[in-house]
PDB file of C-alpha atoms in Angstrom:
ATOM      1  CA  UNK A   1     157.824 -97.796 -18.256  1.00  0.00           C
ATOM      2  CA  UNK A   2     156.126 -97.125 -14.898  1.00  0.00           C
ATOM      3  CA  UNK A   3     152.697 -97.115 -16.517  1.00  0.00           C
ATOM      4  CA  UNK A   4     150.194 -99.907 -15.985  1.00  0.00           C
ATOM      5  CA  UNK A   5     147.751-100.919 -18.698  1.00  0.00           C
ATOM      6  CA  UNK A   6     144.499-102.747 -17.931  1.00  0.00           C
ATOM      7  CA  UNK A   7     141.766-104.383 -19.879  1.00  0.00           C
ATOM      8  CA  UNK A   8     138.462-102.928 -18.705  1.00  0.00           C
ATOM      9  CA  UNK A   9     136.526-106.008 -19.767  1.00  0.00           C
ATOM     10  CA  UNK A  10     136.804-109.754 -19.819  1.00  0.00           C
ATOM     11  CA  UNK A  11     139.738-110.650 -22.019  1.00  0.00           C
ATOM     12  CA  UNK A  12     139.022-114.213 -22.994  1.00  0.00           C
ATOM     13  CA  UNK A  13     137.290-114.913 -26.268  1.00  0.00           C
ATOM     14  CA  UNK A  14     137.215-117.886 -28.566  1.00  0.00           C
ATOM     15  CA  UNK A  15     138.107-115.774 -31.592  1.00  0.00           C
ATOM     16  CA  UNK A  16     141.497-114.147 -32.027  1.00  0.00           C
ATOM     17  CA  UNK A  17     140.092-111.213 -34.014  1.00  0.00           C
ATOM     18  CA  UNK A  18     138.703-109.807 -30.770  1.00  0.00           C
ATOM     19  CA  UNK A  19     141.151-110.045 -27.896  1.00  0.00           C
ATOM     20  CA  UNK A  20     141.547-107.383 -25.211  1.00  0.00           C
ATOM     21  CA  UNK A  21     144.396-109.512 -23.854  1.00  0.00           C
ATOM     22  CA  UNK A  22     146.353-109.048 -27.094  1.00  0.00           C
ATOM     23  CA  UNK A  23     145.800-105.269 -27.047  1.00  0.00           C
ATOM     24  CA  UNK A  24     146.995-104.869 -23.450  1.00  0.00           C
ATOM     25  CA  UNK A  25     149.931-107.192 -24.054  1.00  0.00           C
ATOM     26  CA  UNK A  26     151.034-105.328 -27.204  1.00  0.00           C
ATOM     27  CA  UNK A  27     150.874-101.909 -25.518  1.00  0.00           C
ATOM     28  CA  UNK A  28     152.737-103.142 -22.446  1.00  0.00           C
ATOM     29  CA  UNK A  29     155.406-104.772 -24.622  1.00  0.00           C
ATOM     30  CA  UNK A  30     155.849-101.650 -26.764  1.00  0.00           C
ATOM     31  CA  UNK A  31     156.244 -99.350 -23.762  1.00  0.00           C
ATOM     32  CA  UNK A  32     158.048-101.589 -21.289  1.00  0.00           C
ATOM     33  CA  UNK A  33     155.142-101.129 -18.894  1.00  0.00           C
ATOM     34  CA  UNK A  34     153.044-103.644 -16.956  1.00  0.00           C
ATOM     35  CA  UNK A  35     149.929-105.129 -18.499  1.00  0.00           C
ATOM     36  CA  UNK A  36     146.945-106.603 -16.678  1.00  0.00           C
ATOM     37  CA  UNK A  37     143.961-108.347 -18.164  1.00  0.00           C
ATOM     38  CA  UNK A  38     140.761-109.835 -16.796  1.00  0.00           C
ATOM     39  CA  UNK A  39     141.079-113.623 -17.127  1.00  0.00           C
ATOM     40  CA  UNK A  40     137.377-114.100 -17.688  1.00  0.00           C
ATOM     41  CA  UNK A  41     135.082-114.170 -20.706  1.00  0.00           C
ATOM     42  CA  UNK A  42     133.788-110.933 -22.142  1.00  0.00           C
ATOM     43  CA  UNK A  43     130.226-112.048 -21.383  1.00  0.00           C
ATOM     44  CA  UNK A  44     129.636-114.912 -18.954  1.00  0.00           C
ATOM     45  CA  UNK A  45     127.088-117.625 -19.736  1.00  0.00           C
ATOM     46  CA  UNK A  46     124.943-116.678 -16.741  1.00  0.00           C
ATOM     47  CA  UNK A  47     124.777-114.144 -13.931  1.00  0.00           C
ATOM     48  CA  UNK A  48     125.929-116.792 -11.471  1.00  0.00           C
ATOM     49  CA  UNK A  49     128.920-117.586 -13.719  1.00  0.00           C
ATOM     50  CA  UNK A  50     129.763-113.862 -13.781  1.00  0.00           C
ATOM     51  CA  UNK A  51     129.615-113.795  -9.984  1.00  0.00           C
ATOM     52  CA  UNK A  52     132.046-116.715  -9.839  1.00  0.00           C
ATOM     53  CA  UNK A  53     134.483-114.949 -12.167  1.00  0.00           C
ATOM     54  CA  UNK A  54     134.209-111.715 -10.196  1.00  0.00           C
ATOM     55  CA  UNK A  55     134.884-113.560  -6.944  1.00  0.00           C
ATOM     56  CA  UNK A  56     138.241-114.870  -8.186  1.00  0.00           C
ATOM     57  CA  UNK A  57     141.188-113.084  -6.549  1.00  0.00           C
ATOM     58  CA  UNK A  58     143.039-112.451  -9.816  1.00  0.00           C
ATOM     59  CA  UNK A  59     139.921-110.881 -11.359  1.00  0.00           C
ATOM     60  CA  UNK A  60     139.136-108.855  -8.215  1.00  0.00           C
ATOM     61  CA  UNK A  61     142.672-107.500  -8.040  1.00  0.00           C
ATOM     62  CA  UNK A  62     142.690-106.456 -11.689  1.00  0.00           C
ATOM     63  CA  UNK A  63     139.223-104.869 -11.401  1.00  0.00           C
ATOM     64  CA  UNK A  64     140.364-102.886  -8.367  1.00  0.00           C
ATOM     65  CA  UNK A  65     143.443-101.629 -10.207  1.00  0.00           C
ATOM     66  CA  UNK A  66     141.369-100.733 -13.275  1.00  0.00           C
ATOM     67  CA  UNK A  67     138.875 -98.802 -11.131  1.00  0.00           C
ATOM     68  CA  UNK A  68     141.714 -96.482 -10.116  1.00  0.00           C
ATOM     69  CA  UNK A  69     142.941 -95.792 -13.653  1.00  0.00           C
ATOM     70  CA  UNK A  70     143.952 -92.229 -14.484  1.00  0.00           C
ATOM     71  CA  UNK A  71     142.848 -92.539 -18.091  1.00  0.00           C
ATOM     72  CA  UNK A  72     140.580 -94.995 -19.901  1.00  0.00           C
ATOM     73  CA  UNK A  73     140.037 -95.606 -23.599  1.00  0.00           C
ATOM     74  CA  UNK A  74     136.847 -97.332 -24.684  1.00  0.00           C
ATOM     75  CA  UNK A  75     135.438 -98.127 -28.081  1.00  0.00           C
ATOM     76  CA  UNK A  76     131.860 -97.489 -29.107  1.00  0.00           C
ATOM     77  CA  UNK A  77     129.897-100.317 -30.665  1.00  0.00           C
ATOM     78  CA  UNK A  78     126.694-100.114 -32.662  1.00  0.00           C
ATOM     79  CA  UNK A  79     123.849-102.607 -32.524  1.00  0.00           C
ATOM     80  CA  UNK A  80     123.755-103.837 -36.093  1.00  0.00           C
ATOM     81  CA  UNK A  81     124.165-107.162 -37.806  1.00  0.00           C
ATOM     82  CA  UNK A  82     127.556-105.967 -39.083  1.00  0.00           C
ATOM     83  CA  UNK A  83     128.856-104.960 -35.649  1.00  0.00           C
ATOM     84  CA  UNK A  84     131.834-106.780 -34.170  1.00  0.00           C
ATOM     85  CA  UNK A  85     129.645-108.398 -31.509  1.00  0.00           C
ATOM     86  CA  UNK A  86     127.433-109.955 -34.178  1.00  0.00           C
ATOM     87  CA  UNK A  87     130.037-110.832 -36.801  1.00  0.00           C
ATOM     88  CA  UNK A  88     132.110-112.588 -34.127  1.00  0.00           C
ATOM     89  CA  UNK A  89     128.947-114.289 -32.802  1.00  0.00           C
ATOM     90  CA  UNK A  90     129.468-112.867 -29.332  1.00  0.00           C
ATOM     91  CA  UNK A  91     125.774-112.038 -29.116  1.00  0.00           C
ATOM     92  CA  UNK A  92     122.906-113.670 -30.962  1.00  0.00           C
ATOM     93  CA  UNK A  93     120.413-112.217 -33.408  1.00  0.00           C
ATOM     94  CA  UNK A  94     117.718-112.668 -30.736  1.00  0.00           C
ATOM     95  CA  UNK A  95     119.810-110.848 -28.128  1.00  0.00           C
ATOM     96  CA  UNK A  96     120.421-107.884 -30.426  1.00  0.00           C
ATOM     97  CA  UNK A  97     116.675-107.730 -31.181  1.00  0.00           C
ATOM     98  CA  UNK A  98     115.767-107.789 -27.479  1.00  0.00           C
ATOM     99  CA  UNK A  99     118.364-105.092 -26.753  1.00  0.00           C
ATOM    100  CA  UNK A 100     116.827-102.904 -29.456  1.00  0.00           C
ATOM    101  CA  UNK A 101     113.353-103.580 -28.023  1.00  0.00           C
ATOM    102  CA  UNK A 102     114.614-102.083 -24.743  1.00  0.00           C
ATOM    103  CA  UNK A 103     115.894 -99.031 -26.609  1.00  0.00           C
ATOM    104  CA  UNK A 104     119.589 -99.943 -26.693  1.00  0.00           C
ATOM    105  CA  UNK A 105     121.566 -98.180 -29.423  1.00  0.00           C
ATOM    106  CA  UNK A 106     125.140 -99.162 -28.609  1.00  0.00           C
ATOM    107  CA  UNK A 107     127.661-100.598 -26.202  1.00  0.00           C
ATOM    108  CA  UNK A 108     131.041-100.098 -24.674  1.00  0.00           C
ATOM    109  CA  UNK A 109     132.863-102.859 -22.791  1.00  0.00           C
ATOM    110  CA  UNK A 110     129.821-105.070 -23.386  1.00  0.00           C
ATOM    111  CA  UNK A 111     127.629-102.642 -21.444  1.00  0.00           C
ATOM    112  CA  UNK A 112     124.588-101.754 -23.535  1.00  0.00           C
ATOM    113  CA  UNK A 113     123.010 -98.305 -23.341  1.00  0.00           C
ATOM    114  CA  UNK A 114     120.067 -96.363 -24.752  1.00  0.00           C
ATOM    115  CA  UNK A 115     119.953 -93.077 -26.684  1.00  0.00           C
ATOM    116  CA  UNK A 116     120.372 -91.129 -23.433  1.00  0.00           C
ATOM    117  CA  UNK A 117     123.472 -93.072 -22.459  1.00  0.00           C
ATOM    118  CA  UNK A 118     121.651 -94.967 -19.705  1.00  0.00           C
ATOM    119  CA  UNK A 119     122.417 -98.643 -19.183  1.00  0.00           C
ATOM    120  CA  UNK A 120     119.467-100.795 -20.279  1.00  0.00           C
ATOM    121  CA  UNK A 121     118.097-103.494 -17.998  1.00  0.00           C
ATOM    122  CA  UNK A 122     119.112-106.552 -19.998  1.00  0.00           C
ATOM    123  CA  UNK A 123     120.516-109.952 -19.145  1.00  0.00           C
ATOM    124  CA  UNK A 124     123.701-109.263 -21.143  1.00  0.00           C
ATOM    125  CA  UNK A 125     124.547-106.276 -18.943  1.00  0.00           C
ATOM    126  CA  UNK A 126     124.196-108.475 -15.874  1.00  0.00           C
ATOM    127  CA  UNK A 127     126.522-111.073 -17.445  1.00  0.00           C
ATOM    128  CA  UNK A 128     129.239-108.703 -18.736  1.00  0.00           C
ATOM    129  CA  UNK A 129     132.583-108.888 -16.963  1.00  0.00           C
ATOM    130  CA  UNK A 130     133.560-105.244 -17.350  1.00  0.00           C
ATOM    131  CA  UNK A 131     133.986-101.818 -15.851  1.00  0.00           C
ATOM    132  CA  UNK A 132     130.612-100.109 -16.344  1.00  0.00           C
ATOM    133  CA  UNK A 133     129.593 -96.561 -17.202  1.00  0.00           C
ATOM    134  CA  UNK A 134     129.302 -95.454 -13.568  1.00  0.00           C
ATOM    135  CA  UNK A 135     132.916 -96.354 -12.865  1.00  0.00           C
ATOM    136  CA  UNK A 136     134.086 -94.970 -16.213  1.00  0.00           C
ATOM    137  CA  UNK A 137     132.530 -91.627 -15.234  1.00  0.00           C
ATOM    138  CA  UNK A 138     134.966 -91.430 -12.310  1.00  0.00           C
ATOM    139  CA  UNK A 139     138.027 -91.237 -14.534  1.00  0.00           C
ATOM    140  CA  UNK A 140     139.116 -89.437 -17.683  1.00  0.00           C
ATOM    141  CA  UNK A 141     137.472 -91.714 -20.202  1.00  0.00           C
ATOM    142  CA  UNK A 142     138.016 -91.196 -23.921  1.00  0.00           C
ATOM    143  CA  UNK A 143     135.704 -92.843 -26.447  1.00  0.00           C
ATOM    144  CA  UNK A 144     137.052 -94.099 -29.767  1.00  0.00           C
ATOM    145  CA  UNK A 145     134.589 -94.106 -32.641  1.00  0.00           C
ATOM    146  CA  UNK A 146     134.923 -94.378 -36.395  1.00  0.00           C
ATOM    147  CA  UNK A 147     132.336 -94.465 -39.144  1.00  0.00           C
ATOM    148  CA  UNK A 148     128.881 -93.042 -39.744  1.00  0.00           C
ATOM    149  CA  UNK A 149     127.198 -96.239 -38.614  1.00  0.00           C
ATOM    150  CA  UNK A 150     128.404 -95.543 -35.062  1.00  0.00           C
ATOM    151  CA  UNK A 151     127.150 -91.950 -34.830  1.00  0.00           C
ATOM    152  CA  UNK A 152     123.934 -92.774 -32.963  1.00  0.00           C
ATOM    153  CA  UNK A 153     125.817 -94.872 -30.405  1.00  0.00           C
ATOM    154  CA  UNK A 154     128.536 -92.217 -30.134  1.00  0.00           C
ATOM    155  CA  UNK A 155     126.016 -89.464 -29.442  1.00  0.00           C
ATOM    156  CA  UNK A 156     124.322 -91.667 -26.859  1.00  0.00           C
ATOM    157  CA  UNK A 157     127.510 -92.509 -24.961  1.00  0.00           C
ATOM    158  CA  UNK A 158     128.428 -88.825 -24.921  1.00  0.00           C
ATOM    159  CA  UNK A 159     125.095 -88.206 -23.148  1.00  0.00           C
ATOM    160  CA  UNK A 160     126.007 -90.787 -20.481  1.00  0.00           C
ATOM    161  CA  UNK A 161     128.324 -88.411 -18.645  1.00  0.00           C
ATOM    162  CA  UNK A 162     131.006 -91.102 -18.573  1.00  0.00           C
ATOM    163  CA  UNK A 163     132.991 -89.706 -21.505  1.00  0.00           C
ATOM    164  CA  UNK A 164     135.421 -86.818 -21.103  1.00  0.00           C
ATOM    165  CA  UNK A 165     137.042 -86.981 -24.554  1.00  0.00           C
ATOM    166  CA  UNK A 166     136.399 -88.293 -28.031  1.00  0.00           C
ATOM    167  CA  UNK A 167     138.648 -89.548 -30.807  1.00  0.00           C
ATOM    168  CA  UNK A 168     136.633 -89.728 -34.012  1.00  0.00           C
ATOM    169  CA  UNK A 169     137.201 -89.723 -37.760  1.00  0.00           C
ATOM    170  CA  UNK A 170     136.816 -86.425 -39.613  1.00  0.00           C
ATOM    171  CA  UNK A 171     133.659 -87.203 -41.601  1.00  0.00           C
ATOM    172  CA  UNK A 172     131.869 -88.447 -38.487  1.00  0.00           C
ATOM    173  CA  UNK A 173     133.056 -85.395 -36.534  1.00  0.00           C
ATOM    174  CA  UNK A 174     131.484 -83.105 -39.153  1.00  0.00           C
ATOM    175  CA  UNK A 175     128.186 -85.041 -39.010  1.00  0.00           C
ATOM    176  CA  UNK A 176     128.237 -85.012 -35.204  1.00  0.00           C
ATOM    177  CA  UNK A 177     128.859 -81.261 -35.154  1.00  0.00           C
ATOM    178  CA  UNK A 178     126.050 -80.636 -37.663  1.00  0.00           C
ATOM    179  CA  UNK A 179     123.686 -82.783 -35.608  1.00  0.00           C
ATOM    180  CA  UNK A 180     124.482 -80.786 -32.465  1.00  0.00           C
ATOM    181  CA  UNK A 181     123.998 -77.490 -34.318  1.00  0.00           C
ATOM    182  CA  UNK A 182     120.543 -78.582 -35.535  1.00  0.00           C
ATOM    183  CA  UNK A 183     119.416 -79.105 -31.924  1.00  0.00           C
ATOM    184  CA  UNK A 184     120.402 -75.575 -30.885  1.00  0.00           C
TER     185      UNK A 184
END
């Protein structure tokens, strides 16, 4: 009950199938703990809009609390037409193509990274209201990944240095292990 749960990314979306607010609220309710969310969109319309959101006291306070988290859980997203970001129309077909052109292979918290786990220089990264890979590296961050289609993104985020643990399905774990063994 003394725990505090935080959303590490903007919690407002126009579609209820993707709602960090709901996740934080459900966990806080189930445990009797406190829940905090970022009352801002996942990805702002512009960099200046993002700056406005980040200047709001309620957002600043939650970001500061989240930066001091003892443990973080993040999901790994792949850059495909069937990814959550595309099926929920959170990013456009053109944006996904331009991310791929820059070498992006996946995302976490709306922060897009390349095969080496380095953040790509893209407009979406500058508009994301989220805790980035640099700050995630300062805590015990666990990545959640399921399915073969996410293996490339999972391997990349593991290379970022931000991830200290991994929760993955069995089939993907076997493929990941075999891939690592081939490189040795």
